[in-house]
Short mmCIF file of C-alpha atoms in Angstrom, two decimals:
data_model
loop_
_atom_site.label_atom_id
_atom_site.label_comp_id
_atom_site.label_asym_id
_atom_site.label_seq_id
_atom_site.Cartn_x
_atom_site.Cartn_y
_atom_site.Cartn_z
CA VAL W 1 11.22 16.42 -31.99
CA GLY W 2 7.94 14.62 -32.52
CA THR W 3 5.07 14.27 -30.08
CA LEU W 4 5.92 10.70 -29.07
CA TYR W 5 9.38 11.78 -27.97
CA LYS W 6 8.11 14.68 -25.87
CA CYS W 7 4.96 12.93 -24.62
CA PRO W 8 5.73 9.20 -24.54
CA GLU W 9 3.28 6.58 -23.30
CA TYR W 10 5.51 6.02 -20.26
CA PRO W 11 7.31 8.94 -18.54
CA ILE W 12 10.86 8.01 -19.54
CA TRP W 13 13.08 10.30 -21.61
CA VAL W 14 16.66 9.72 -22.78
CA LEU W 15 18.77 12.84 -23.24
CA GLY W 16 21.89 12.77 -25.34
CA SER W 17 24.92 15.01 -25.00
CA PRO W 18 28.20 15.01 -26.90
CA THR W 19 29.77 12.75 -24.25
CA HIS W 20 27.04 10.51 -22.83
CA TYR W 21 23.33 9.80 -22.32
CA THR W 22 21.24 10.55 -19.24
CA LEU W 23 17.81 9.34 -18.25
CA ILE W 24 14.90 11.39 -16.94
CA PHE W 25 11.85 9.64 -15.54
CA SER W 26 8.80 10.24 -13.41
CA ALA W 27 6.90 8.02 -11.01
CA ARG W 28 3.58 9.35 -12.40
CA ARG W 29 2.51 8.30 -15.87
CA SER W 30 0.36 11.40 -16.23
CA ASP W 31 3.50 13.59 -16.25
CA SER W 32 4.22 12.52 -19.82
CA GLN W 33 0.70 13.04 -21.15
CA LEU W 34 -0.62 16.13 -22.89
CA SER W 35 -3.90 17.63 -21.72
CA GLU W 36 -6.86 17.37 -24.11
CA GLU W 37 -6.56 21.09 -24.80
CA ALA W 38 -2.86 20.78 -25.64
CA GLN W 39 -3.58 17.82 -27.93
CA LEU W 40 -6.24 19.85 -29.73
CA GLU W 41 -3.93 22.84 -30.06
CA GLN W 42 -1.17 20.63 -31.45
CA LYS W 43 -3.56 19.10 -34.00
CA ALA W 44 -4.94 22.52 -34.96
CA LYS W 45 -1.41 23.93 -35.38
CA LYS W 46 -0.40 21.03 -37.64
CA ILE W 47 -3.49 21.51 -39.79
CA PHE W 48 -2.98 25.28 -39.93
CA VAL W 49 0.70 24.99 -40.91
CA GLU W 50 -0.18 22.49 -43.66
CA ASN W 51 -2.51 25.14 -45.11
CA ALA W 52 -0.41 28.22 -44.35
CA PHE W 53 1.45 30.16 -46.99
CA ASP W 54 4.08 31.55 -44.64
CA GLU W 55 5.80 30.28 -41.49
CA GLY W 56 2.46 29.19 -40.01
CA GLY W 57 0.90 32.54 -39.12
CA LEU W 58 -1.32 33.10 -42.17
CA ALA W 59 -3.59 30.82 -44.20
CA MET W 60 -5.79 31.58 -47.17
CA ALA W 61 -9.56 31.59 -46.63
CA THR W 62 -9.93 29.19 -49.59
CA ASN W 63 -8.38 26.47 -47.36
CA LEU W 64 -10.86 26.92 -44.49
CA SER W 65 -13.18 24.11 -45.59
CA ASN W 66 -10.25 21.66 -45.76
CA MET W 67 -8.98 22.84 -42.37
CA LEU W 68 -12.37 22.27 -40.72
CA GLU W 69 -12.65 18.86 -42.38
CA ALA W 70 -9.24 17.86 -41.00
CA LEU W 71 -10.36 18.94 -37.51
CA GLY W 72 -13.44 16.75 -37.83
CA LEU W 73 -15.74 19.76 -38.11
CA GLY W 74 -16.48 19.47 -41.84
CA ASN W 75 -19.72 18.72 -43.69
CA ASN W 76 -21.59 21.39 -41.75
CA HIS W 77 -22.50 24.40 -43.89
CA VAL W 78 -23.71 26.43 -40.90
CA ARG W 79 -20.41 25.94 -39.05
CA LEU W 80 -18.42 26.77 -42.20
CA ALA W 81 -20.40 29.99 -42.65
CA GLN W 82 -19.86 30.84 -38.97
CA ALA W 83 -16.13 30.15 -39.27
CA GLN W 84 -15.88 32.31 -42.40
CA THR W 85 -17.63 35.18 -40.61
CA GLU W 86 -15.49 34.93 -37.47
CA LEU W 87 -12.09 34.03 -38.96
CA VAL W 88 -11.68 35.46 -42.45
CA ARG W 89 -10.24 38.96 -42.79
CA GLU W 90 -9.47 40.08 -46.34
CA ASP W 91 -9.24 36.44 -47.54
CA VAL W 92 -6.71 35.57 -44.82
CA ILE W 93 -6.95 33.59 -41.56
CA LEU W 94 -4.58 34.33 -38.68
CA TRP W 95 -3.22 31.47 -36.53
CA GLU W 96 -4.25 33.06 -33.20
CA ASP W 97 -7.82 33.57 -34.45
CA PHE W 98 -7.97 29.98 -35.72
CA ARG W 99 -6.57 28.63 -32.42
CA SER W 100 -9.09 30.56 -30.32
CA TRP W 101 -12.01 29.62 -32.57
CA THR W 102 -11.01 25.93 -32.57
CA ASN W 103 -10.74 25.92 -28.76
CA ARG W 104 -14.24 27.39 -28.48
CA GLN W 105 -15.65 24.77 -30.87
CA PHE W 106 -14.31 22.00 -28.64
CA GLY W 107 -15.34 23.62 -25.35
CA PHE W 108 -12.01 25.07 -24.20
CA ASP W 109 -13.00 28.71 -24.55
CA ASN W 110 -12.65 29.78 -20.92
CA MET W 111 -9.76 27.55 -19.86
CA PRO W 112 -6.49 29.49 -19.69
CA SER W 113 -4.25 26.48 -19.08
CA ARG W 114 -2.85 26.20 -22.65
CA GLY W 115 -1.49 22.73 -22.01
CA VAL W 116 -0.61 23.11 -18.35
CA SER W 117 -2.26 20.33 -16.38
CA ALA W 118 -4.21 20.91 -13.17
CA CYS W 119 -1.09 19.83 -11.27
CA ASN W 120 1.29 22.80 -11.29
CA ARG W 121 4.33 20.83 -10.09
CA ILE W 122 6.10 17.86 -11.59
CA LYS W 123 8.79 15.84 -9.86
CA LEU W 124 11.24 14.16 -12.21
CA PHE W 125 14.31 12.07 -11.53
CA LEU W 126 17.56 12.54 -13.43
CA TYR W 127 19.84 9.50 -13.55
CA ASP W 128 23.35 10.07 -14.84
CA GLY W 129 25.59 7.02 -14.91
CA GLN W 130 28.65 8.73 -16.37
CA ASP W 131 31.91 7.39 -14.99
CA PRO W 132 33.67 9.42 -13.63
CA PRO W 133 32.25 10.86 -11.38
CA GLY W 134 30.00 7.81 -11.03
CA PRO W 135 26.27 7.21 -11.07
CA SER W 136 24.05 9.87 -9.55
CA LEU W 137 20.34 10.40 -9.06
CA ARG W 138 18.96 13.92 -8.80
CA ILE W 139 15.48 15.25 -8.28
CA VAL W 140 14.29 17.81 -10.83
CA ASP W 141 11.37 19.95 -9.70
CA LEU W 142 9.31 21.66 -12.39
CA GLU W 143 6.84 24.38 -11.54
CA LEU W 144 4.50 24.82 -14.48
CA SER W 145 3.40 28.30 -15.42
CA ASP W 146 2.01 30.29 -18.31
CA ILE W 147 4.42 33.14 -17.51
CA ASP W 148 7.72 33.31 -19.38
CA PRO W 149 10.44 32.72 -16.71
CA ALA W 150 12.61 35.40 -18.32
CA LEU W 151 9.88 37.92 -17.49
CA ALA W 152 9.45 36.55 -13.97
CA GLY W 153 13.13 36.85 -13.08
CA GLY W 154 14.19 33.36 -14.16
CA GLY W 155 14.87 31.81 -17.50
CA SER W 156 17.17 29.22 -18.97
CA GLU W 157 19.74 31.41 -20.68
CA GLY W 158 23.02 29.50 -20.60
CA ASP W 159 21.37 26.43 -19.05
CA SER W 160 21.02 23.86 -21.83
CA PHE W 161 19.36 21.31 -19.52
CA ALA W 162 16.56 23.72 -18.56
CA ALA W 163 16.28 24.83 -22.20
CA THR W 164 15.82 21.19 -23.22
CA LEU W 165 13.09 20.70 -20.60
CA HIS W 166 11.39 23.88 -21.86
CA THR W 167 10.83 22.19 -25.23
CA ARG W 168 8.39 19.87 -23.42
CA TRP W 169 7.24 22.12 -20.55
CA PRO W 170 7.43 25.71 -21.85
CA ASN W 171 7.84 28.35 -19.16
CA ALA W 172 8.43 25.82 -16.39
CA VAL W 173 10.69 26.90 -13.56
CA VAL W 174 13.37 24.19 -13.37
CA GLN W 175 15.19 23.37 -10.12
CA VAL W 176 17.74 20.56 -10.02
CA GLN W 177 18.47 19.26 -6.52
CA PRO W 178 21.88 17.91 -5.40
CA PRO W 179 22.43 14.18 -5.99
CA VAL W 180 20.33 11.95 -3.73
CA GLY W 181 22.39 10.63 -0.82
CA THR W 182 24.74 13.61 -0.63
CA ASP W 183 24.67 16.30 1.97
CA ALA W 184 24.22 19.65 0.21
CA ASN W 185 25.59 21.48 3.25
CA ALA W 186 28.76 19.38 3.60
CA SER W 187 31.94 21.22 2.82
CA ALA W 188 34.29 19.90 0.19
CA SER W 189 37.38 18.18 1.55
#
């Protein structure tokens, strides 16, 4: 899915399933925006993949000048020489080295967020109008993290909704609350 679908101008997402559509939205516009660091990483990854000769992990050193030009760092022989010294190993450039070097060039060298905004929690609303059982509104709490939930005792195995949210917010801990207006402690009749 493209960037505009995952990070729309307004925080409204439509999810499709085999039987119906649901709507996820946020009251804060910033919840749909990527951080500057994440935008840079996305741009760098696209440029790297366009110049890679495998699945995006390796690029030839002969493409380095074009890669820097695409990043807006071209036409600087000193920077090109520096990049060649720091990135090229046996005529090959590794993605992780390129990502780290690019982040340093744009001033993100000591920021570990990797796309996670300063706000570590996001509150979304899930509207499902399927009939039956009838319209419902749920609160979805996301706790953003750089730790894989599977390693922290969570994960989304078997939960397709959480797995879908992880395509936009990787490693987020997803908690879906009962529908608004229902008593979670009430017993079923």
